Short mmCIF file of C-alpha atoms in Angstrom, two decimals:
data_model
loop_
_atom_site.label_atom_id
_atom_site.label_comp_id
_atom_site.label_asym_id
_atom_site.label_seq_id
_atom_site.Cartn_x
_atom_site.Cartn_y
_atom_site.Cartn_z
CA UNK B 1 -2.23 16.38 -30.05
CA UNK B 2 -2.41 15.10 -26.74
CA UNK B 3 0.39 15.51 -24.98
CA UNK B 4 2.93 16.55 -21.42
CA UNK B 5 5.53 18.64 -22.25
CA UNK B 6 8.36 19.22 -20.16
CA UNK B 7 11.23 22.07 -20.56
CA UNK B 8 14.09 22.21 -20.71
CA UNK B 9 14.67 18.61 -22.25
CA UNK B 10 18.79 19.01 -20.90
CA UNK B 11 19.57 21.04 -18.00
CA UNK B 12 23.48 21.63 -16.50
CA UNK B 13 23.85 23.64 -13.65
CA UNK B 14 25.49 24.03 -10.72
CA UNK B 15 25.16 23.42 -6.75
CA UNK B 16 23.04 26.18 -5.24
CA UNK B 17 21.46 27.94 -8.30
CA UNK B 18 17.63 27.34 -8.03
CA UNK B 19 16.52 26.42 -10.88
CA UNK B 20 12.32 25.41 -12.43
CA UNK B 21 11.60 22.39 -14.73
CA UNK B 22 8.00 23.55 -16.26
CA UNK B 23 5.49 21.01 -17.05
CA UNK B 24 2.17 21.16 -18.85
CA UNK B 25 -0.47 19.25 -19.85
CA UNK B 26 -3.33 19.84 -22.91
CA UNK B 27 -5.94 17.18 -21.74
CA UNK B 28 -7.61 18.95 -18.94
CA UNK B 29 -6.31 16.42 -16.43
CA UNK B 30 -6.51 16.64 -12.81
CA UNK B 31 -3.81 14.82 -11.80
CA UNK B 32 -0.20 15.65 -12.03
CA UNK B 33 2.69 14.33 -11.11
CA UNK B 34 6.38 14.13 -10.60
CA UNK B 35 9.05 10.95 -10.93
CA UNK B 36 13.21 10.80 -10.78
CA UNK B 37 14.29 7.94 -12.38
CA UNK B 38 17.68 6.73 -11.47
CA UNK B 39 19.45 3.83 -12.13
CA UNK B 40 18.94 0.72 -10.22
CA UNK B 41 15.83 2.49 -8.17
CA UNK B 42 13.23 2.70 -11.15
CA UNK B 43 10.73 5.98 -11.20
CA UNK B 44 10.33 7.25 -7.78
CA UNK B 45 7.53 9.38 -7.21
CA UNK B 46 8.47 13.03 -5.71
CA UNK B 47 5.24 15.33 -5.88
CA UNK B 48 1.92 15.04 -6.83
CA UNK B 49 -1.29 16.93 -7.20
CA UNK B 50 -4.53 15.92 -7.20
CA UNK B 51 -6.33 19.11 -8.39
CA UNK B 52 -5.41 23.11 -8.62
CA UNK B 53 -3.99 24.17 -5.35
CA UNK B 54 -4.11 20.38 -3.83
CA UNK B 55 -0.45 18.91 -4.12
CA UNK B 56 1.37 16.24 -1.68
CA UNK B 57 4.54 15.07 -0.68
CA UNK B 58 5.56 11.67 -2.56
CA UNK B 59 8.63 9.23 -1.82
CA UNK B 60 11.11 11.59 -2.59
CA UNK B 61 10.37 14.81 -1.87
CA UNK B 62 13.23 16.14 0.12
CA UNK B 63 15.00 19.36 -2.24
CA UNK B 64 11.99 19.92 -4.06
CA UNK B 65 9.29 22.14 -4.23
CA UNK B 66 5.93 22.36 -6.50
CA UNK B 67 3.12 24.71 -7.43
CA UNK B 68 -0.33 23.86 -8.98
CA UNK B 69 -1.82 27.51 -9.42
CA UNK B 70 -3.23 26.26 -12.86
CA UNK B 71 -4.81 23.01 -13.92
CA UNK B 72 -2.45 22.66 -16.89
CA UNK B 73 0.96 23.22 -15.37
CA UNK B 74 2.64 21.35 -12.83
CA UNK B 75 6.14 23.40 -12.35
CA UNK B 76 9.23 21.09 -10.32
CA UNK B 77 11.31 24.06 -8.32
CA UNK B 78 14.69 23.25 -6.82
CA UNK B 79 15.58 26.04 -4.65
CA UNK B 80 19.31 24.86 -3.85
CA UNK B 81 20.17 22.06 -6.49
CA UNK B 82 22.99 19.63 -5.00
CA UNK B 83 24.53 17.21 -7.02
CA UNK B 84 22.22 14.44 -5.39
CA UNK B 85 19.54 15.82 -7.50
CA UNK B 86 21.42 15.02 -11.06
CA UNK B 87 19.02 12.46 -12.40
CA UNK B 88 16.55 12.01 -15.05
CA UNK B 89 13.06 13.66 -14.44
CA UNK B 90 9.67 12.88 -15.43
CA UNK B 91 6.19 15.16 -15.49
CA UNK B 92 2.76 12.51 -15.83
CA UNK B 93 -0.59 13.46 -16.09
CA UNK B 94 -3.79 11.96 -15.61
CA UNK B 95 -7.58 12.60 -15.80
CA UNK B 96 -8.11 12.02 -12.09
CA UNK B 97 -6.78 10.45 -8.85
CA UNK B 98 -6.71 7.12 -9.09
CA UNK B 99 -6.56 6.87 -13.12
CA UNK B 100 -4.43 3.78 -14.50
CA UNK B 101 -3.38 5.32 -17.30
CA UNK B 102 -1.17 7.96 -16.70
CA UNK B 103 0.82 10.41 -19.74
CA UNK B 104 4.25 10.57 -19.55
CA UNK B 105 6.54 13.51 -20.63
CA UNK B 106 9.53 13.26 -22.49
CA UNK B 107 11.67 13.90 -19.53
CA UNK B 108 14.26 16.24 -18.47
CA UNK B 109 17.92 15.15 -17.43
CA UNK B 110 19.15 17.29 -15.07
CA UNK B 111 22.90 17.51 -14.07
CA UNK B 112 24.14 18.94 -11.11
CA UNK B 113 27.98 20.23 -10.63
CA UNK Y 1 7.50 -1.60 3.48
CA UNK Y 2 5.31 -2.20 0.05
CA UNK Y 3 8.18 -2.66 -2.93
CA UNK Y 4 7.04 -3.88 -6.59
CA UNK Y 5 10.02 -5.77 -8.30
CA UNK Y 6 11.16 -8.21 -11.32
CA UNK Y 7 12.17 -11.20 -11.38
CA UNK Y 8 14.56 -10.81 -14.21
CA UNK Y 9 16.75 -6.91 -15.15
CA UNK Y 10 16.94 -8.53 -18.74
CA UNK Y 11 15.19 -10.64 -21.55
CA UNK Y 12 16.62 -11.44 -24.88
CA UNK Y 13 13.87 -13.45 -27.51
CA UNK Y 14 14.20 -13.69 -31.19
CA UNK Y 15 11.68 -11.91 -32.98
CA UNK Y 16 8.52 -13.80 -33.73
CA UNK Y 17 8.76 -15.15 -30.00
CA UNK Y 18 6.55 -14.69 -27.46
CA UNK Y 19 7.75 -12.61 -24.63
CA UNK Y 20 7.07 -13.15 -20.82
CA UNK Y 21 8.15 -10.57 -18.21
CA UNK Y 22 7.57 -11.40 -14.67
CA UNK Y 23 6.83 -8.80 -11.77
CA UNK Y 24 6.69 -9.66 -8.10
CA UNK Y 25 4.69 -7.07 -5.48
CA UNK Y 26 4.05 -7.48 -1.76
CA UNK Y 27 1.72 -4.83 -1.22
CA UNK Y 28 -1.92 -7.37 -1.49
CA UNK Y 29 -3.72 -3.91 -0.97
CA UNK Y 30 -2.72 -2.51 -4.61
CA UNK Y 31 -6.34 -1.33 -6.00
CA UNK Y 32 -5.00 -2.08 -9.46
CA UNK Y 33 -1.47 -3.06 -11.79
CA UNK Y 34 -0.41 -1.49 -14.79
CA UNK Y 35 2.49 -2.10 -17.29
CA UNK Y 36 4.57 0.58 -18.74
CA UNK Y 37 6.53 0.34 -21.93
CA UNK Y 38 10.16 2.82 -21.65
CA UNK Y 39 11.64 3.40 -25.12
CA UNK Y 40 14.98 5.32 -25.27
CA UNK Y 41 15.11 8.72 -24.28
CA UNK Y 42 11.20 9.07 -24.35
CA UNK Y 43 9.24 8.71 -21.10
CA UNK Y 44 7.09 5.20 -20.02
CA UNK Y 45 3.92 4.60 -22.21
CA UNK Y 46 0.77 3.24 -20.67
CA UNK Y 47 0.45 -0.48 -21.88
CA UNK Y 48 -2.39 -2.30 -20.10
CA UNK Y 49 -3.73 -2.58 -16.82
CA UNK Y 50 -5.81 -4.77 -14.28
CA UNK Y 51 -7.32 -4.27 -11.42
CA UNK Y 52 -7.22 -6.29 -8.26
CA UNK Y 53 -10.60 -7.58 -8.85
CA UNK Y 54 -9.62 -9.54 -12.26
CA UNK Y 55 -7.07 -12.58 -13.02
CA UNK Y 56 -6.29 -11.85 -16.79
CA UNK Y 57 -6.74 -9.01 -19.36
CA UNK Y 58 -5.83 -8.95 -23.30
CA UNK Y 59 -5.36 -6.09 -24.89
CA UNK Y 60 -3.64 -6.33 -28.72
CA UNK Y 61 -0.83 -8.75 -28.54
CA UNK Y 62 -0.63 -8.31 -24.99
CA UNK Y 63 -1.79 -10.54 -22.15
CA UNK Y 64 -1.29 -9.58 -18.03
CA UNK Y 65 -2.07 -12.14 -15.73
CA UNK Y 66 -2.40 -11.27 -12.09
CA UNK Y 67 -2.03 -13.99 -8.81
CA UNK Y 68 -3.08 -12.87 -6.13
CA UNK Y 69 -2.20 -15.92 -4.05
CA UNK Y 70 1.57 -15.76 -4.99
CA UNK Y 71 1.66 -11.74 -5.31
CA UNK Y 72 2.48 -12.23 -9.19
CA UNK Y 73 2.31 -10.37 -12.42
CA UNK Y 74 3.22 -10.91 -15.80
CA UNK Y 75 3.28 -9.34 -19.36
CA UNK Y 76 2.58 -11.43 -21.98
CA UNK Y 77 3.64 -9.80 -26.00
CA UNK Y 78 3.12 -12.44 -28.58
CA UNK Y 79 4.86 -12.15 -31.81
CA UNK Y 80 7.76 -10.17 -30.29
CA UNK Y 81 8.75 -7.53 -32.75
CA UNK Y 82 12.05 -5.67 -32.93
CA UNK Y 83 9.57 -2.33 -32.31
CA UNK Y 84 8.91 -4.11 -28.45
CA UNK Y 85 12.33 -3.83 -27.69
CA UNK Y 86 12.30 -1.35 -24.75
CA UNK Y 87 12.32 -1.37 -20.89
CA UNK Y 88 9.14 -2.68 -19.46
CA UNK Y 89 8.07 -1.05 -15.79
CA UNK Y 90 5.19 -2.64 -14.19
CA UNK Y 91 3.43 -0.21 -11.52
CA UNK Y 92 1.36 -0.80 -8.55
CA UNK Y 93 -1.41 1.48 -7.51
CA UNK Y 94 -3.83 2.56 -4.81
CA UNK Y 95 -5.24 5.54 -3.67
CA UNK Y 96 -3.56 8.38 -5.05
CA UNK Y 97 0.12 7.10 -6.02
CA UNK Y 98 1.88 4.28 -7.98
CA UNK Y 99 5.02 2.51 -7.45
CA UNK Y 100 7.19 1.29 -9.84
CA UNK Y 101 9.62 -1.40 -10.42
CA UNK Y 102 12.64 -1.23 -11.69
CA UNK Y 103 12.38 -2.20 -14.95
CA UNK Y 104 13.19 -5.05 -17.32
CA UNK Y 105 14.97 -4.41 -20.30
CA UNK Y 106 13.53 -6.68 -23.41
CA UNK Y 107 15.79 -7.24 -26.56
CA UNK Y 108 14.07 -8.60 -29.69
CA UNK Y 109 16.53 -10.49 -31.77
CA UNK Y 110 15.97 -9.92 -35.58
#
């Protein structure tokens, strides 16, 4: 089955412990990217990558780090979580730059104490 | 700058209705516009698109209509079922990024 899958689906931690939201995708896709979705602001778009090694800063990406060392996964880093950061994450693939229809994982909710 | 946003937060039709959700962008160098459907607790699912290029696009049950001239977009469902009751994001996109809006929630009355 086609699919993104993100891990962990619920994540509590606390202020300063660096934590890694993983992110792969089965369908050979080049592109990858990151979204927080918060209430009131929509998705907002924090990294993407267009290809293995090849990412880029989105909206949002202040706090965050990524890594594209494989075409499948897509990890989201947060070396020093701050409560700022609790909010509702999403991983998206799709077959290249530029492709309208873009795979959605099932998110990650993320809380930050 | 560029922001993509909806006309209404919330939409309430009885089932059997036809459904119209509006999206206003200011960005008139989008390459293309896509719809995403939100159910809850799963991430957005691709609906339709359209590129810049076209004025209208079906796709089953579904109708988008793009003007240009008034930087407008709409979803069209006909037949609104209790299963289309989600949020509905549309997306602008160019180059290498989209931008959402934020979202209309649609309620299908049984």
């Amino acid at each position: 089955e086609a699919q993104v899958t993100q891990n962990p689906r619920y994540l509590i931690t606390v202020t300063g412990k660096k934590l890694t939201v993983t992110c792969s995708q089965n369908m050979n896709h080049e592109y990858m990217s990151w979204y927080r979705q918060d209430p009131g602001l929509g998705l907002r778009q924090i990294y993407y990558s267009m290809n293995v090694e090849v990412t880029d800063k989105g909206d949002v990406p202040e706090g965050y780090k990524v890594s594209r060392k494989e075409k499948r996964n897509f990890p989201l880093i947060l070396e020093s979580p701050s409560p700022n950061q609790t909010s509702l994450y999403f991983c998206a693939s799709s077959y290249r730059q530029g492709d309208t229809e873009a795979f959605f994982g099932q998110g990650t909710r993320l809380t930050v104490v | 700058g560029e922001s993509v946003g909806l006309h209404l937060p919330t939409l309430s039709v009885q089932e059997g209705d036809n459904s119209i959700i509006n999206c206003a962008y200011s960005n008139s160098a989008s390459d293309y516009f896509i719809w995403y459907k939100q159910e809850s607790g799963k991430g957005p699912q691709f609906i339709i698109d359209i590129r810049s290029n076209m004025d209208k696009r079906q796709g089953q049950r579904v109708t988008v209509l793009l003007n240009k001239t008034v930087k407008h977009l709409s979803l069209q469902i006909a037949a609104t079922q209790p299963g289309d009751s989600a949020v509905y994001f549309c997306a602008e996109g160019s180059n290498y990024k989209l931008t959402f809006g934020k979202g209309t929630l649609l309620t299908v009355n049984p």
